[in-house]
Short mmCIF file of C-alpha atoms in Angstrom, two decimals:
data_model
loop_
_atom_site.label_atom_id
_atom_site.label_comp_id
_atom_site.label_asym_id
_atom_site.label_seq_id
_atom_site.Cartn_x
_atom_site.Cartn_y
_atom_site.Cartn_z
CA MET A 1 80.50 101.02 -63.28
CA PRO A 2 84.22 100.37 -63.24
CA CYS A 3 85.84 98.82 -60.21
CA TYR A 4 88.69 100.94 -58.84
CA ASN A 5 91.64 98.99 -57.52
CA LEU A 6 92.86 100.86 -54.48
CA PRO A 7 96.60 101.09 -53.84
CA THR A 8 97.88 99.34 -50.73
CA ARG A 9 100.25 102.10 -49.67
CA THR A 10 99.43 104.39 -46.75
CA TRP A 11 98.25 107.80 -47.84
CA GLY A 12 99.06 111.14 -46.31
CA PRO A 13 96.45 113.72 -45.28
CA TYR A 14 93.80 114.88 -47.67
CA MET A 15 93.19 118.05 -45.72
CA GLN A 16 96.03 120.05 -47.24
CA LEU A 17 94.84 119.60 -50.80
CA GLN A 18 91.22 119.63 -49.82
CA ALA A 19 90.14 123.21 -50.00
CA THR A 20 86.64 122.16 -49.01
CA HIS A 21 87.74 121.31 -45.47
CA HIS A 22 87.37 123.87 -42.69
CA GLY A 23 91.10 123.52 -41.94
CA ALA A 24 94.08 124.91 -43.85
CA SER A 25 94.34 124.92 -47.64
CA VAL A 26 97.32 125.19 -49.97
CA ALA A 27 96.36 128.79 -50.57
CA GLY A 28 96.42 129.66 -46.89
CA MET A 29 93.69 131.02 -44.68
CA LEU A 30 91.85 133.26 -47.11
CA ARG A 31 88.77 135.27 -46.32
CA VAL A 32 86.65 136.21 -49.28
CA ARG A 33 85.65 139.84 -49.48
CA SER A 34 84.22 139.87 -52.98
CA ALA A 35 80.44 139.83 -53.29
CA VAL A 36 78.28 137.95 -55.73
CA ALA A 37 75.05 139.49 -56.96
CA TRP A 38 72.09 137.16 -56.93
CA GLN A 39 68.71 137.33 -58.59
CA HIS A 40 65.80 135.39 -57.12
CA SER A 41 62.68 134.10 -58.80
CA ARG A 42 60.08 131.90 -57.15
CA ARG A 43 58.12 129.06 -58.67
CA SER A 44 54.48 128.64 -57.73
CA LEU A 45 55.35 125.86 -55.26
CA GLY A 46 57.71 128.12 -53.37
CA ALA A 47 61.03 126.68 -54.53
CA VAL A 48 63.65 129.35 -55.05
CA VAL A 49 65.57 129.43 -58.30
CA VAL A 50 68.83 131.33 -58.03
CA ARG A 51 70.50 132.87 -61.03
CA ALA A 52 74.04 133.92 -60.23
CA GLN A 53 75.64 136.54 -62.40
CA PRO A 54 78.26 134.82 -64.58
CA GLY A 55 81.64 134.58 -62.93
CA PRO A 56 84.78 132.52 -63.55
CA HIS A 57 84.35 130.68 -60.22
CA GLN A 58 81.04 129.27 -61.51
CA ASN A 59 82.25 128.18 -64.92
CA PRO A 60 85.12 125.66 -64.88
CA PRO A 61 86.34 124.24 -68.18
CA ALA A 62 84.36 121.27 -69.46
CA ALA A 63 87.31 118.95 -68.81
CA VAL A 64 87.34 119.96 -65.13
CA SER A 65 83.60 119.48 -64.73
CA ASN A 66 83.76 116.06 -66.41
CA ALA A 67 86.63 114.96 -64.15
CA TRP A 68 84.66 116.12 -61.13
CA LEU A 69 81.68 113.96 -62.12
CA VAL A 70 83.87 110.91 -62.75
CA SER A 71 85.34 111.35 -59.26
CA GLN A 72 81.95 111.41 -57.55
CA ARG A 73 80.96 108.19 -59.30
CA ALA A 74 84.28 106.57 -58.39
CA TRP A 75 83.96 107.06 -54.62
CA VAL A 76 80.41 105.71 -54.65
CA ASP A 77 81.56 102.74 -56.72
CA VAL A 78 84.27 101.82 -54.19
CA ALA A 79 81.81 102.07 -51.31
CA LEU A 80 79.26 99.84 -53.02
CA ASN A 81 81.51 97.31 -54.70
CA GLN A 82 84.52 96.94 -52.41
CA PRO A 83 83.15 96.26 -48.92
CA VAL A 84 85.30 94.57 -46.27
CA GLU A 85 83.97 91.47 -44.55
CA LEU A 86 84.81 91.22 -40.84
CA SER A 87 84.05 88.48 -38.34
CA GLY A 88 85.08 87.33 -34.89
CA THR A 89 83.82 86.40 -31.46
CA ASP A 90 82.89 88.74 -28.64
CA ALA A 91 83.99 88.59 -25.01
CA LYS A 92 81.33 85.95 -24.30
CA GLY A 93 82.41 83.77 -27.20
CA ALA A 94 79.46 84.65 -29.44
CA ALA A 95 80.25 84.89 -33.14
CA TRP A 96 79.65 88.08 -35.09
CA SER A 97 80.12 89.11 -38.72
CA SER A 98 79.87 92.47 -40.43
CA ARG A 99 80.29 94.11 -43.81
CA VAL A 100 81.95 97.54 -43.87
CA HIS A 101 81.41 99.94 -46.76
CA VAL A 102 83.89 102.85 -46.81
CA LEU A 103 82.74 106.00 -48.60
CA GLY A 104 85.25 108.74 -49.36
CA VAL A 105 84.03 112.35 -49.31
CA ALA A 106 85.46 115.84 -49.69
CA HIS A 107 84.42 117.59 -46.49
CA ASN A 108 81.76 120.27 -47.01
CA SER A 109 81.30 119.28 -50.65
CA ALA A 110 77.99 120.05 -52.32
CA ALA A 111 77.99 116.43 -53.59
CA ASN A 112 78.11 114.73 -50.18
CA VAL A 113 74.39 114.49 -49.47
CA ARG A 114 73.60 112.77 -52.77
CA SER A 115 76.59 110.41 -52.52
CA LEU A 116 75.67 109.33 -48.98
CA HIS A 117 72.08 108.83 -50.08
CA GLU A 118 73.05 106.65 -53.06
CA VAL A 119 75.21 104.36 -50.94
CA SER A 120 72.88 104.15 -47.94
CA GLU A 121 69.86 103.32 -50.09
CA THR A 122 71.69 100.25 -51.41
CA VAL A 123 73.56 99.21 -48.27
CA LYS A 124 70.80 99.92 -45.71
CA PRO A 125 73.37 100.24 -42.89
CA ASP A 126 72.49 99.53 -39.29
CA ALA A 127 75.39 101.78 -38.26
CA VAL A 128 76.70 104.98 -39.86
CA ALA A 129 80.26 105.75 -38.81
CA PHE A 130 81.81 109.17 -39.32
CA GLU A 131 85.36 110.53 -39.15
CA GLU A 132 85.01 112.50 -35.93
CA ASP A 133 86.31 112.30 -32.36
CA THR A 134 84.82 109.33 -30.50
CA ALA A 135 84.85 111.34 -27.26
CA ASN A 136 82.80 114.18 -28.71
CA ASN A 137 79.35 112.97 -27.64
CA ALA A 138 78.07 116.52 -27.44
CA TRP A 139 78.81 117.12 -31.14
CA ARG A 140 77.24 113.80 -32.13
CA ASN A 141 74.05 114.70 -30.31
CA LEU A 142 74.08 118.25 -31.64
CA VAL A 143 74.64 117.28 -35.28
CA THR A 144 71.72 114.86 -35.01
CA LYS A 145 69.52 117.67 -33.66
CA ILE A 146 70.70 119.99 -36.44
CA SER A 147 69.86 117.41 -39.10
CA GLN A 148 66.27 117.29 -37.85
CA ALA A 149 65.64 121.04 -37.97
CA ALA A 150 62.81 121.76 -40.41
CA PRO A 151 64.90 123.78 -42.93
CA MET A 152 67.65 121.14 -42.88
CA LYS A 153 65.23 118.26 -43.42
CA ARG A 154 63.71 120.05 -46.41
CA ILE A 155 67.06 120.97 -47.97
CA ILE A 156 68.71 117.59 -47.35
CA THR A 157 65.73 115.70 -48.75
CA ARG A 158 65.90 117.72 -51.96
CA LEU A 159 69.66 117.26 -52.27
CA MET A 160 69.26 113.51 -51.74
CA ASP A 161 66.70 113.35 -54.54
CA THR A 162 68.75 115.36 -57.06
CA PRO A 163 71.18 113.39 -59.27
CA LEU A 164 74.57 115.01 -59.82
CA THR A 165 75.34 116.01 -63.41
CA SER A 166 78.26 118.46 -63.22
CA TYR A 167 80.40 120.59 -60.92
CA GLN A 168 78.38 123.67 -61.85
CA GLN A 169 75.07 121.98 -61.18
CA ALA A 170 76.14 120.57 -57.80
CA HIS A 171 77.54 123.88 -56.60
CA GLY A 172 74.38 125.65 -57.70
CA LEU A 173 71.92 123.30 -56.00
CA LEU A 174 71.41 125.54 -52.99
CA SER A 175 69.52 128.75 -53.58
CA GLU A 176 70.73 131.89 -51.85
CA GLU A 177 67.81 131.57 -49.46
CA GLU A 178 68.72 127.96 -48.65
CA ARG A 179 72.35 128.90 -48.07
CA GLU A 180 71.24 131.46 -45.53
CA GLU A 181 68.84 128.96 -43.92
CA TRP A 182 71.63 126.38 -43.64
CA ALA A 183 73.96 128.87 -41.97
CA ASP A 184 71.20 130.15 -39.69
CA VAL A 185 70.46 126.66 -38.36
CA LEU A 186 74.13 126.15 -37.55
CA LYS A 187 74.40 129.54 -35.89
CA SER A 188 71.25 128.94 -33.86
CA ALA A 189 72.77 125.70 -32.60
CA GLY A 190 75.91 127.57 -31.53
CA VAL A 191 78.12 125.99 -34.19
CA GLY A 192 81.09 128.02 -35.39
CA LEU A 193 81.17 128.17 -39.17
CA GLY A 194 84.95 128.42 -39.45
CA PRO A 195 87.20 130.77 -41.43
CA PHE A 196 85.83 129.71 -44.82
CA SER A 197 82.10 130.10 -44.18
CA GLU A 198 81.73 132.97 -46.64
CA ASP A 199 83.64 130.99 -49.26
CA HIS A 200 81.30 128.07 -48.70
CA ARG A 201 78.23 130.25 -49.10
CA LEU A 202 79.42 131.90 -52.31
CA LEU A 203 80.54 128.57 -53.79
CA GLY A 204 77.33 126.76 -52.88
CA MET A 205 79.00 124.46 -50.36
CA PRO A 206 76.90 123.51 -47.30
CA THR A 207 79.25 123.69 -44.30
CA TYR A 208 79.45 120.38 -42.41
CA SER A 209 77.39 118.72 -45.13
CA ASP A 210 78.94 115.30 -44.48
CA PRO A 211 78.30 114.91 -40.71
CA ILE A 212 74.86 116.49 -41.02
CA ALA A 213 73.89 114.18 -43.89
CA ALA A 214 75.34 111.20 -41.99
CA ALA A 215 73.22 112.06 -38.95
CA PHE A 216 70.13 112.59 -41.09
CA ILE A 217 70.52 109.23 -42.84
CA ALA A 218 71.24 107.38 -39.59
CA ARG A 219 68.05 108.82 -38.08
CA LYS A 220 66.05 108.03 -41.20
CA LEU A 221 67.19 104.38 -41.25
CA GLY A 222 67.08 103.88 -37.50
CA ALA A 223 70.82 103.21 -37.57
CA THR A 224 73.42 103.96 -34.91
CA LEU A 225 75.47 107.10 -35.55
CA ALA A 226 79.02 106.48 -34.35
CA PHE A 227 82.12 108.67 -34.35
CA ILE A 228 85.23 106.63 -35.10
CA GLU A 229 88.31 108.80 -34.72
CA CYS A 230 90.47 108.37 -31.62
CA PRO A 231 91.28 111.64 -29.82
CA ASP A 232 95.04 110.91 -29.69
CA GLY A 233 95.38 110.59 -33.47
CA ARG A 234 93.38 113.73 -34.10
CA ARG A 235 95.46 115.66 -31.56
CA MET A 236 98.71 114.41 -33.09
CA TYR A 237 97.55 115.56 -36.52
CA ALA A 238 96.47 119.00 -35.27
CA GLU A 239 99.84 119.53 -33.56
CA ALA A 240 101.76 118.52 -36.68
CA LEU A 241 99.61 120.79 -38.81
CA ALA A 242 100.07 123.77 -36.49
CA LYS A 243 103.87 123.47 -36.68
CA LEU A 244 103.82 123.47 -40.48
CA GLN A 245 101.41 126.30 -41.26
CA GLY A 246 104.11 128.55 -42.68
CA GLU A 247 105.54 125.80 -44.85
CA LEU A 248 102.13 124.75 -46.14
CA ARG A 249 101.42 128.30 -47.25
CA GLY A 250 104.77 128.66 -49.00
CA GLU A 251 105.39 128.94 -52.71
CA ALA A 252 107.50 125.76 -52.80
CA TYR A 253 104.69 123.68 -51.34
CA THR A 254 102.11 125.17 -53.70
CA THR A 255 104.40 124.47 -56.67
CA ALA A 256 104.82 120.87 -55.51
CA VAL A 257 101.05 120.50 -55.22
CA TRP A 258 100.53 121.74 -58.78
CA SER A 259 103.14 119.26 -59.96
CA ARG A 260 101.35 116.38 -58.23
CA ILE A 261 98.02 117.52 -59.68
CA GLY A 262 99.55 117.22 -63.14
CA GLU A 263 100.92 113.79 -62.36
CA ALA A 264 97.60 112.60 -60.95
CA HIS A 265 95.17 114.10 -63.44
CA GLY A 266 97.36 114.20 -66.53
CA GLU A 267 98.95 117.32 -67.95
CA SER A 268 95.97 118.15 -70.17
CA LEU A 269 93.54 118.32 -67.25
CA ALA A 270 96.10 120.08 -65.06
CA ALA A 271 96.45 122.69 -67.82
CA SER A 272 92.68 123.19 -67.75
CA PHE A 273 92.86 123.84 -64.01
CA ARG A 274 95.67 126.34 -64.56
CA ARG A 275 93.84 128.19 -67.33
CA TRP A 276 90.79 128.44 -65.11
CA ALA A 277 92.88 129.80 -62.22
CA GLU A 278 94.69 132.27 -64.49
CA SER A 279 91.48 133.61 -66.03
CA GLU A 280 91.16 135.94 -63.03
CA PRO A 281 94.34 135.55 -60.96
CA GLU A 282 93.45 138.29 -58.45
CA SER A 283 90.11 136.72 -57.50
CA LYS A 284 90.46 134.92 -54.19
CA LEU A 285 87.06 133.34 -54.74
CA LEU A 286 88.13 131.89 -58.07
CA GLN A 287 91.36 130.50 -56.61
CA ARG A 288 89.29 128.92 -53.85
CA ALA A 289 86.93 127.41 -56.44
CA VAL A 290 89.85 125.97 -58.39
CA ARG A 291 91.30 124.30 -55.31
CA THR A 292 87.88 123.02 -54.35
CA ALA A 293 87.43 121.45 -57.78
CA MET A 294 90.94 119.95 -57.67
CA ALA A 295 90.21 118.35 -54.34
CA GLU A 296 86.81 117.06 -55.42
CA ALA A 297 88.03 115.77 -58.80
CA VAL A 298 90.56 113.25 -57.47
CA THR A 299 89.64 109.57 -57.65
CA PRO A 300 90.56 106.66 -55.39
CA GLU A 301 93.43 105.90 -57.77
CA THR A 302 94.81 109.44 -58.14
CA THR A 303 94.51 110.69 -54.56
CA PRO A 304 97.79 109.07 -53.36
CA ILE A 305 99.70 110.91 -56.08
CA THR A 306 98.32 114.29 -55.07
CA LEU A 307 99.49 113.71 -51.49
CA LYS A 308 103.16 113.11 -52.24
CA ALA A 309 103.98 116.71 -51.42
CA ASP A 310 102.91 116.36 -47.80
CA PRO A 311 105.57 116.56 -45.04
CA GLN A 312 106.43 113.30 -43.29
CA THR A 313 105.12 114.46 -39.92
CA ILE A 314 101.68 114.93 -41.48
CA VAL A 315 101.88 111.55 -43.18
CA ASP A 316 102.77 109.86 -39.90
CA ALA A 317 99.99 111.64 -37.98
CA THR A 318 97.45 110.66 -40.63
CA ALA A 319 98.51 107.02 -40.47
CA GLN A 320 97.99 107.17 -36.69
CA ARG A 321 94.49 108.54 -37.23
CA GLU A 322 93.66 105.74 -39.66
CA ARG A 323 94.84 103.02 -37.28
CA GLY A 324 92.57 104.49 -34.62
CA MET A 325 89.61 104.61 -37.02
CA CYS A 326 90.18 100.97 -37.94
CA ARG A 327 90.16 99.88 -34.29
CA THR A 328 86.97 101.81 -33.60
CA ILE A 329 85.18 100.38 -36.64
CA VAL A 330 86.04 96.87 -35.49
CA ASP A 331 84.72 97.70 -32.02
CA LEU A 332 81.53 99.01 -33.61
CA CYS A 333 81.08 95.87 -35.71
CA SER A 334 81.74 93.53 -32.78
CA GLY A 335 79.35 95.30 -30.43
CA LYS A 336 82.07 96.53 -28.08
CA LEU A 337 81.34 100.16 -28.98
CA ALA A 338 77.56 100.28 -29.42
CA GLY A 339 76.32 97.45 -27.21
CA LYS A 340 75.52 94.91 -29.89
CA PRO A 341 77.17 93.75 -33.15
CA ARG A 342 76.37 95.60 -36.36
CA LYS A 343 75.98 93.73 -39.63
CA ARG A 344 76.22 96.56 -42.18
CA VAL A 345 78.40 99.57 -41.43
CA LEU A 346 78.74 102.62 -43.65
CA ALA A 347 81.99 104.42 -42.75
CA ILE A 348 82.23 107.99 -44.07
CA VAL A 349 85.75 109.43 -44.17
CA GLY A 350 87.82 111.92 -46.13
CA GLY A 351 88.87 110.45 -49.45
CA ALA A 352 92.53 110.21 -48.48
CA HIS A 353 91.69 107.72 -45.73
CA VAL A 354 89.76 105.23 -47.88
CA ALA A 355 92.56 103.03 -49.27
CA PRO A 356 94.63 102.76 -46.07
CA LEU A 357 91.51 102.18 -43.99
CA ILE A 358 90.32 99.39 -46.27
CA GLU A 359 93.74 97.76 -46.14
CA LEU A 360 93.86 98.01 -42.35
CA LEU A 361 90.39 96.47 -42.07
CA LYS A 362 91.36 93.62 -44.38
CA ALA A 363 94.33 92.87 -42.14
CA VAL A 364 92.20 92.53 -38.97
#
């Protein structure tokens, strides 16, 4: 595997380009009304095989699918091969040392469960840290409970055991029945699915796949599950985002995003994305799929380029969030956060946070 040299500059927010997040996207808050017809057939062991009727949203160009697969490998490679070594002394003068592995994900991606599994099986973390509000103990407890529900355990275990081979394969891993089971578990737990829940279902994206998989793996390994984002940084980001909703939906911003995609991926790949989007320009589901693939196909090296279009207020708020995450990770490693020092920490964050977070940790 190649080793990706991460840039030292501070990145802006991933969320605006990341159509897989439950927040805003460059296309705006779109609700999908189109339906997809599904055919079900059952194997003798009870596994459901889903055959979706062919549709443009399910069939990206080969160049897009290949770029997507390269991206998944790249984030795992950084997590495994570029850990940060931390050490210090606690309040009582006792020495501690820790190794932090930072894994970048696209929130709600169908690839998250497998990626987390690959890294955790090698690292064997004694703490799993996730990009979520440190004060939200109720959500941490709830997501752990959700991860242990019988349907979730069955689905997650299968996703962990299934190697990723392409965008199409990853987004088709969940059968229609499993998609409904996933949503039903969340609903039963009182979890709001967000404005893009129907998009996620039709595109084969398990909503909240990253925190649920993180909780599942932490429980499986007997590791501490810790949330690492400071409330102030998250609030600052939400306020900045709310003030810019109109601008982020505008044509100028979308044009700038397309330009950065070309700069990051190369004009040939960007043209493949465009052709895919233009194959059915009126399909909101297809446009959502294209933006999902763009977000999931960036690598640690190309992500900073795709974020150049972001407003400065968003960039500043994101940097504040990353400083808070760094402080919390150090507290987790030293034992200040979880009662005792942790030797191997797996930190799971949106891809845009990986490079700045690694640089901040190195500077501790």
